[in-house]
Tab-separated table of C-alpha atoms and ligand atoms in Angstrom:
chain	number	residue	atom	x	y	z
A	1	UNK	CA	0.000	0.000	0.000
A	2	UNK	CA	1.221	3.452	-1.197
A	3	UNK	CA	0.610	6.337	1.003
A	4	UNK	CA	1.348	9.656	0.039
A	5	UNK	CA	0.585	13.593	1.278
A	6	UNK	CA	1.146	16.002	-1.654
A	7	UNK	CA	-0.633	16.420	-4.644
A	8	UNK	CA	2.365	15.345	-7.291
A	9	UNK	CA	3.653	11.993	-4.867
A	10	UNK	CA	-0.551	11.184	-5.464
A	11	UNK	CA	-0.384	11.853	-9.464
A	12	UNK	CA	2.866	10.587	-9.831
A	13	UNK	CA	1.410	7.298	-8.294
A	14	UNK	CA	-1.960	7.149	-10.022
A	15	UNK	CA	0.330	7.313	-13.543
A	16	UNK	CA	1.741	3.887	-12.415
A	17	UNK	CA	-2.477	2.732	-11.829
A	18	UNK	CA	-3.432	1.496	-15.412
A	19	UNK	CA	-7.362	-0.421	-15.256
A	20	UNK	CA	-10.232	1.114	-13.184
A	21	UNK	CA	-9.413	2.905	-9.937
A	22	UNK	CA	-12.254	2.924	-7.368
A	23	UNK	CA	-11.818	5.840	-4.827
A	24	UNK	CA	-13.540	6.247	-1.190
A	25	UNK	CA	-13.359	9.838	0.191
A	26	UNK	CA	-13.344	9.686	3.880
A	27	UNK	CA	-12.584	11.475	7.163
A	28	UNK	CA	-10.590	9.216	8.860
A	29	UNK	CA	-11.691	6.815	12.275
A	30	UNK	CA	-12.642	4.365	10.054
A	31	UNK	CA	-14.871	1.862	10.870
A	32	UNK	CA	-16.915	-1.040	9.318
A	33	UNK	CA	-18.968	1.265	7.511
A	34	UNK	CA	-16.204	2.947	5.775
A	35	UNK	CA	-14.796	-0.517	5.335
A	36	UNK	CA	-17.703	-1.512	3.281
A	37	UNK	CA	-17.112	1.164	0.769
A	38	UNK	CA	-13.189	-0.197	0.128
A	39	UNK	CA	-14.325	-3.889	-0.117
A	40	UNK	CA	-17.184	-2.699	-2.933
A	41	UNK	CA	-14.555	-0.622	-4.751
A	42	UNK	CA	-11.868	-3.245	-4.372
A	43	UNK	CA	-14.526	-5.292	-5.914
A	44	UNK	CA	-15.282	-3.617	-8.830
A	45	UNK	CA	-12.196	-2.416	-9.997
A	46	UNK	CA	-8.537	-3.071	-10.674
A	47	UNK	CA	-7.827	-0.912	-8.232
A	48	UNK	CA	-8.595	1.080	-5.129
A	49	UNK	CA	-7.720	4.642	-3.647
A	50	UNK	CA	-9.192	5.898	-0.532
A	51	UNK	CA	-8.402	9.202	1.426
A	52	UNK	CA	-8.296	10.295	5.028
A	53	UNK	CA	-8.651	14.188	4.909
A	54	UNK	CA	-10.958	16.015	7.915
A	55	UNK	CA	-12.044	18.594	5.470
A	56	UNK	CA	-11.960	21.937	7.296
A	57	UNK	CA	-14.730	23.763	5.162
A	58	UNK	CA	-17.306	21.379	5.775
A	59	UNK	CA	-16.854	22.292	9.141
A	60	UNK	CA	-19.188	25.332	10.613
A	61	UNK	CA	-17.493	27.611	13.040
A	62	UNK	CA	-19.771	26.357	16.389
A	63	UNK	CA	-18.741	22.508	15.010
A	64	UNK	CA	-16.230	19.631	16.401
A	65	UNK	CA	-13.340	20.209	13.583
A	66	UNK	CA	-10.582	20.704	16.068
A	67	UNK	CA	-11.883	17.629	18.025
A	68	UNK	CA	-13.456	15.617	15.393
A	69	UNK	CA	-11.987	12.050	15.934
A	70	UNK	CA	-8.400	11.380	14.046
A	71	UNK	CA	-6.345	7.688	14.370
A	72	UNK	CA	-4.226	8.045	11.067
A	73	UNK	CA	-2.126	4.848	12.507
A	74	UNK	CA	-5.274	2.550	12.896
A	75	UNK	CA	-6.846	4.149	10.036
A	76	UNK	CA	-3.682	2.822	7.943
A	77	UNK	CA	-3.791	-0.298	9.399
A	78	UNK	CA	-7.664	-0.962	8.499
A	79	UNK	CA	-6.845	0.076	4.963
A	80	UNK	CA	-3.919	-1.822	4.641
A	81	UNK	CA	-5.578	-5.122	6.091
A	82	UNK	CA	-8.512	-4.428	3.464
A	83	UNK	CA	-6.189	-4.477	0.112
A	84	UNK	CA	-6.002	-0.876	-0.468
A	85	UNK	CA	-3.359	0.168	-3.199
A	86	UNK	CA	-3.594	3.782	-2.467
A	87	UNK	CA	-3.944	6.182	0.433
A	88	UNK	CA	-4.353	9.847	-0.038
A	89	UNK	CA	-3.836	11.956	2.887
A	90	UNK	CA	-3.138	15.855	2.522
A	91	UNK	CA	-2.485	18.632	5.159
A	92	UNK	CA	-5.621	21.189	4.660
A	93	UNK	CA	-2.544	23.079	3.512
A	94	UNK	CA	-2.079	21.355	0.642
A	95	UNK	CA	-6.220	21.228	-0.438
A	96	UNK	CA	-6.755	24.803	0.760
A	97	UNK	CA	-2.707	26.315	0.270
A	98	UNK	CA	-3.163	30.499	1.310
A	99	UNK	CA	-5.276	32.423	-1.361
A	100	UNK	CA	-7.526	29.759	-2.018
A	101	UNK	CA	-10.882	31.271	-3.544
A	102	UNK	CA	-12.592	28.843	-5.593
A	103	UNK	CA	-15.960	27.200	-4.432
A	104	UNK	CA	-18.695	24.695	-6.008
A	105	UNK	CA	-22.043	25.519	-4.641
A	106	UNK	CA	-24.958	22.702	-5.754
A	107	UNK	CA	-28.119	25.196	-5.034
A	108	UNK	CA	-31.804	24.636	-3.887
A	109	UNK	CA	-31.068	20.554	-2.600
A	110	UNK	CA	-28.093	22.350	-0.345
A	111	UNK	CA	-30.107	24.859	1.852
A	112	UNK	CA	-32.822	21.864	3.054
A	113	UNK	CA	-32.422	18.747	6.079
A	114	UNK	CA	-28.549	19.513	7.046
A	115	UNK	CA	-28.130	22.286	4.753
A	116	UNK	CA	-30.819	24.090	6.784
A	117	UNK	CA	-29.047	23.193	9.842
A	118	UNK	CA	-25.425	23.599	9.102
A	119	UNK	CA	-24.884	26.648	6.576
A	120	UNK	CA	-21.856	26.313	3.906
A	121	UNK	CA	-21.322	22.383	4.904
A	122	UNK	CA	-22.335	21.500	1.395
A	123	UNK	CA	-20.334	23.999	0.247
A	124	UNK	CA	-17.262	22.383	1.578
A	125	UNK	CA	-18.286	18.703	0.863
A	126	UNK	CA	-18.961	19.542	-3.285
A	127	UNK	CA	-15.844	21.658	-3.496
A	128	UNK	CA	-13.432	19.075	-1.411
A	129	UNK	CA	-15.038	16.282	-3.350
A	130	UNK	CA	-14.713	17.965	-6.832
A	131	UNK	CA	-11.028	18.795	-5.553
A	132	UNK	CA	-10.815	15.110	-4.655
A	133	UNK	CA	-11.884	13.859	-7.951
A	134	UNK	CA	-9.493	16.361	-10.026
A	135	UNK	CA	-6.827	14.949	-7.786
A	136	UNK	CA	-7.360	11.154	-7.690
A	137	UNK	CA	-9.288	10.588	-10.805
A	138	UNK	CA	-10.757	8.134	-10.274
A	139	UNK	CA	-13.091	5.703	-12.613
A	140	UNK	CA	-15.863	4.923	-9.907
A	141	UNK	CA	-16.291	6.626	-6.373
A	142	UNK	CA	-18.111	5.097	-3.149
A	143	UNK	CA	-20.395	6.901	-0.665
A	144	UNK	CA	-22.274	5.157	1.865
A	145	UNK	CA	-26.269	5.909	1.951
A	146	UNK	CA	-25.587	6.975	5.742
A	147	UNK	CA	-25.631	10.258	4.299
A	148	UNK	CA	-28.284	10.215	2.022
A	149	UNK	CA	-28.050	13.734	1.556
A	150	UNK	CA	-24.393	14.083	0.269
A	151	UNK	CA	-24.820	11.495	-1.859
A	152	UNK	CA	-27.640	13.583	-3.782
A	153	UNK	CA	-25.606	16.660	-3.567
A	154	UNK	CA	-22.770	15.015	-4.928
A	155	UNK	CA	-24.426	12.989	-8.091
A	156	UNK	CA	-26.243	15.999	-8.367
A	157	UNK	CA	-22.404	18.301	-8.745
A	158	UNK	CA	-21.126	15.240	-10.884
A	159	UNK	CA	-24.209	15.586	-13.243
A	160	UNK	CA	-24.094	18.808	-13.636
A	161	UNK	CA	-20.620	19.663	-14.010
A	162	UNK	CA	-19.897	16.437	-16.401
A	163	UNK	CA	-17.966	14.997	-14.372
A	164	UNK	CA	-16.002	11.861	-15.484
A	165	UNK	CA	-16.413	9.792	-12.779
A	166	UNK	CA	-19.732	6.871	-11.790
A	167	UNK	CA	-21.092	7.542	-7.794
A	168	UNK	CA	-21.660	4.307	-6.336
A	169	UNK	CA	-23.844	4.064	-3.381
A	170	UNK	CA	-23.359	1.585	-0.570
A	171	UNK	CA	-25.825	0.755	2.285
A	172	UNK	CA	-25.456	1.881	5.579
A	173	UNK	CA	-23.785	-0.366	8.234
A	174	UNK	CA	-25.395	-0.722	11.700
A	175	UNK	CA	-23.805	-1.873	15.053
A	176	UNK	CA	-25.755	-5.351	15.526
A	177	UNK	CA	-28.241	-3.501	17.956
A	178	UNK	CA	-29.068	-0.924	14.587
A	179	UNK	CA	-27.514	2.346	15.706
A	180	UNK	CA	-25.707	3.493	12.329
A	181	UNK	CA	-22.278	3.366	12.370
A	182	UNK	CA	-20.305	6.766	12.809
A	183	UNK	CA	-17.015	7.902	13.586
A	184	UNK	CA	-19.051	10.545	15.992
A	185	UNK	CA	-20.794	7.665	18.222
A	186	UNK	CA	-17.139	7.789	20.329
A	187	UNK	CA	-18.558	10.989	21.552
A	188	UNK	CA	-21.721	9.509	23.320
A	189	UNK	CA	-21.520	8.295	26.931
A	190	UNK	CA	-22.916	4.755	27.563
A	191	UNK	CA	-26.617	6.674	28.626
A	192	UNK	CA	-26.405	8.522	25.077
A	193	UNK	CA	-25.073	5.672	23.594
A	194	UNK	CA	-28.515	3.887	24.785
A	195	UNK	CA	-30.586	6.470	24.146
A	196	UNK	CA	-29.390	7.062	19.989
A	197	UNK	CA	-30.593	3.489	19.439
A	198	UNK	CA	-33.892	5.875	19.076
A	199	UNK	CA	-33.116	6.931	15.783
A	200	UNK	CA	-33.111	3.161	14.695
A	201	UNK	CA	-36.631	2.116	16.170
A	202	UNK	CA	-38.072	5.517	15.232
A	203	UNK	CA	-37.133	4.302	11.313
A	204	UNK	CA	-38.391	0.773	11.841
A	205	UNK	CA	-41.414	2.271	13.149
A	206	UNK	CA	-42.111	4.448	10.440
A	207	UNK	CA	-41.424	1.620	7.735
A	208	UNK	CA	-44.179	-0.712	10.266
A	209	UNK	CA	-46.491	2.528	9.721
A	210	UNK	CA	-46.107	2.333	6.035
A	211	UNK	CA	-46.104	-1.654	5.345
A	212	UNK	CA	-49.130	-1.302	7.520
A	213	UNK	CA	-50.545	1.356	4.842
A	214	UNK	CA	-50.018	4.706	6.319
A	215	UNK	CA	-49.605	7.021	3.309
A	216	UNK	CA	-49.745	10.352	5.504
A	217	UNK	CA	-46.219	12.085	6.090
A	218	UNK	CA	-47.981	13.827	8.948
A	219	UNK	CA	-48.965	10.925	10.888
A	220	UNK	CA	-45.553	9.098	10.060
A	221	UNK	CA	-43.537	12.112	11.118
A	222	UNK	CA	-45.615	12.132	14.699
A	223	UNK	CA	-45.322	8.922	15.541
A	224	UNK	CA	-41.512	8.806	14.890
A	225	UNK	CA	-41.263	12.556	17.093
A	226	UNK	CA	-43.024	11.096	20.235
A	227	UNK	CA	-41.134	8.124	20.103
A	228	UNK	CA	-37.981	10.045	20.272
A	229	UNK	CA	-39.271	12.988	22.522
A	230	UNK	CA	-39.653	9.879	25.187
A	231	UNK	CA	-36.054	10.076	25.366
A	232	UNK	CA	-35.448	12.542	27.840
A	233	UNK	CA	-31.819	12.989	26.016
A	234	UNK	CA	-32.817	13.639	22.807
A	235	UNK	CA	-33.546	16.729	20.856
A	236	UNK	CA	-35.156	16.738	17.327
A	237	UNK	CA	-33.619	19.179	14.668
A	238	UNK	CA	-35.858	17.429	11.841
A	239	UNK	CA	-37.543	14.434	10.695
A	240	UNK	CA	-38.057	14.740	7.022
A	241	UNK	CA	-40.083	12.489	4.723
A	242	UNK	CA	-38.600	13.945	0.898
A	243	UNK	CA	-38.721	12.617	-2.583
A	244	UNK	CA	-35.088	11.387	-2.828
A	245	UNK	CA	-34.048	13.220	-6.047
A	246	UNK	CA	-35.049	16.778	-4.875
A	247	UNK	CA	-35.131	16.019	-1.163
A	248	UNK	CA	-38.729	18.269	-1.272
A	249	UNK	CA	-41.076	17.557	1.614
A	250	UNK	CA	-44.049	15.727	0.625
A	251	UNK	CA	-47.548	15.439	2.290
A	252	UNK	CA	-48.874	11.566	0.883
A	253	UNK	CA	-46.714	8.837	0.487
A	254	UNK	CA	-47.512	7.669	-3.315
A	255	UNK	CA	-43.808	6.396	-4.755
A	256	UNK	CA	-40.411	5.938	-3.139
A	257	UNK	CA	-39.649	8.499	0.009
A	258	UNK	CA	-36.360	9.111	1.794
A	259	UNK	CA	-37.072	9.463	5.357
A	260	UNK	CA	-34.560	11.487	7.464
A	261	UNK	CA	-33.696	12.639	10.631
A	262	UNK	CA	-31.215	14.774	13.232
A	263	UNK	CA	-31.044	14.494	16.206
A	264	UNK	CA	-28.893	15.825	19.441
A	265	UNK	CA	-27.770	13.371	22.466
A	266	UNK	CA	-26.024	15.979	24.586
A	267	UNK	CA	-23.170	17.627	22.479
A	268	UNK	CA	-23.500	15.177	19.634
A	269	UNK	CA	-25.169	15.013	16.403
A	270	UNK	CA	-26.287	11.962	14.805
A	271	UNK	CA	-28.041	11.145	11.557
A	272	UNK	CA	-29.902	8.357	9.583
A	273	UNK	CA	-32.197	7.484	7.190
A	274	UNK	CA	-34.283	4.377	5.471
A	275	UNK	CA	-35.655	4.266	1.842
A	276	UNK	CA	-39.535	3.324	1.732
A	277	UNK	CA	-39.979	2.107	-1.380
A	278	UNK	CA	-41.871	-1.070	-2.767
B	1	AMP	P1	-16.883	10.228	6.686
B	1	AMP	O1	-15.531	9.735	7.071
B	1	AMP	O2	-17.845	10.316	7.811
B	1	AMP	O3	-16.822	11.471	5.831
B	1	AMP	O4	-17.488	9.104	5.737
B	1	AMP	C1	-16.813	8.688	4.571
B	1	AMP	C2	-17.753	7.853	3.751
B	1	AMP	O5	-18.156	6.712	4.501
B	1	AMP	C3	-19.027	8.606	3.356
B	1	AMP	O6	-19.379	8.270	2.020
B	1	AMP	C4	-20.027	8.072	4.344
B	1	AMP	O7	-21.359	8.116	3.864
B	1	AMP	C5	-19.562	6.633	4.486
B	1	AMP	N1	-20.070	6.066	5.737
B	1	AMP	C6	-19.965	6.581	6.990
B	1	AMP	N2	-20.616	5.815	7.880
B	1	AMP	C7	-21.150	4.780	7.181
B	1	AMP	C8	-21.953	3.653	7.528
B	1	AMP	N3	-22.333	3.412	8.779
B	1	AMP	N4	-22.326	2.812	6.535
B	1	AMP	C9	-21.959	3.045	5.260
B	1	AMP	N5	-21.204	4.084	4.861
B	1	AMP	C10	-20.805	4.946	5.803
């Protein structure tokens, strides 16, 4: 396994790469989630990039950057132990160097769900992403359906700005109880920890609602909210029930729906989702 910091050591290495590279973008503190993503791309293609960069302009000012998790040793190890060729992993110095001043903003499906709640983040996902792709080029790139709205941002950037690369989507992996795995749960104590599985039931529940025939958002998006306002330790910042191409709200249930939700335990943030669809 190759691992490499700048820019020119990463091109200078992908010029050796002839065949199809598969690339996962990640943030480092990987776990069996992001693990998924290498063993798909390692999979499908000859051969397989990832990177580990905590992109700082994803970040908002109030957010955990400076504490957000980091094990680059482990991390290494993980990859390694999976069959990774390649490992990108930059200083922000060398993605951002001083007069950087060039954005990609993906409008409208940006300012809903996390958008709403965490102004610019988009902004830094499609322009460290589109950075990543110029960089690594790679033939496909994997992005787990943990966060369902990134991947629609980003197929929505590589659509629209041509880009030369095919967005694969990988399911989300749970912790055997269901909580979705994230590099944030180290952050919960063992009461939070308890308390997330929430976000889980309030899914399953919603999908029972549905199989069951419910076709009302409303009464779907109520049932999940008092099941999670019964946890004294958790605070709603939405449930969403969107058409997953445009991520707009909808009222009656009458083709696929993405249903979302954030949610606080304490200081942390988590997210999921579930697909209803037939
Ligand atoms: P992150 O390091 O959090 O930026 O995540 C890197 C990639 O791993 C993103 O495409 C995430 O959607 C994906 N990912 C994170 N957690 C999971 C999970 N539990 N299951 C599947 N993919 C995941």
């Amino acid at each position: 396994m190759k691992i490499v910091s700048t820019i020119t050591e990463y091109k200078n290495a992908r010029r050796q790469i002839g065949g199809s590279l598969g690339f996962v973008p990640t943030m480092g503190y990987l776990h069996e989630g992001h693990l998924s993503l290498v063993r798909r791309a390692r999979s499908e293609n000859d051969f397989t990039a990832a990177s580990i960069f905590v992109n700082p302009s994803q970040f908002g000012p109030k957010e955990d950057f400076a504490t957000y998790p980091r094990d680059p040793d482990k991390d290494l190890r993980l990859l390694e132990d999976e069959g990774t060729d390649l490992v990108f992993m930059p200083a922000p110095a060398e993605i951002y160097p001083e007069g950087y001043s060039t954005w990609v903003n993906v409008e409208k499906i940006t300012e809903r769900l996390e958008g709403a709640v965490r102004p610019g983040h988009f902004r830094g996902v499609a322009t460290v992403v589109c950075k990543l792709f110029n960089i690594a080029e790679p033939t496909r790139a994997y992005f787990g359906q943990k966060d369902a709205q990134q991947v629609v941002v980003v197929s929505k950037m590589v659509a629209d700005l041509n880009m030369n690369v095919e967005i694969v989507i990988v399911p989300t992996v749970r912790e055997s109880d269901g909580l979705a795995m994230s590099s944030r749960n180290v952050y919960l104590d063992p009461q939070e920890r308890q308390s997330a599985l929430v976000l889980w039931k309030s899914l399953q529940r919603a999908k029972e609602l549905w199989l069951g025939g419910e076709r009302r958002a409303d009464a779907i998006r109520s049932a999940m909210t008092a099941m999670i306002e019964s946890e004294p330790s958790a605070g709603i910042e939405y449930i969403s029930i969107a058409r997953p191409d445009n991520l707009e709200e909808i009222e009656e249930i009458r083709s696929p729906v993405l249903v979302s939700l954030a949610v606080r335990f304490g200081k942390t943030r988590l997210i999921d989702n579930m697909m209803l669809e037939a």
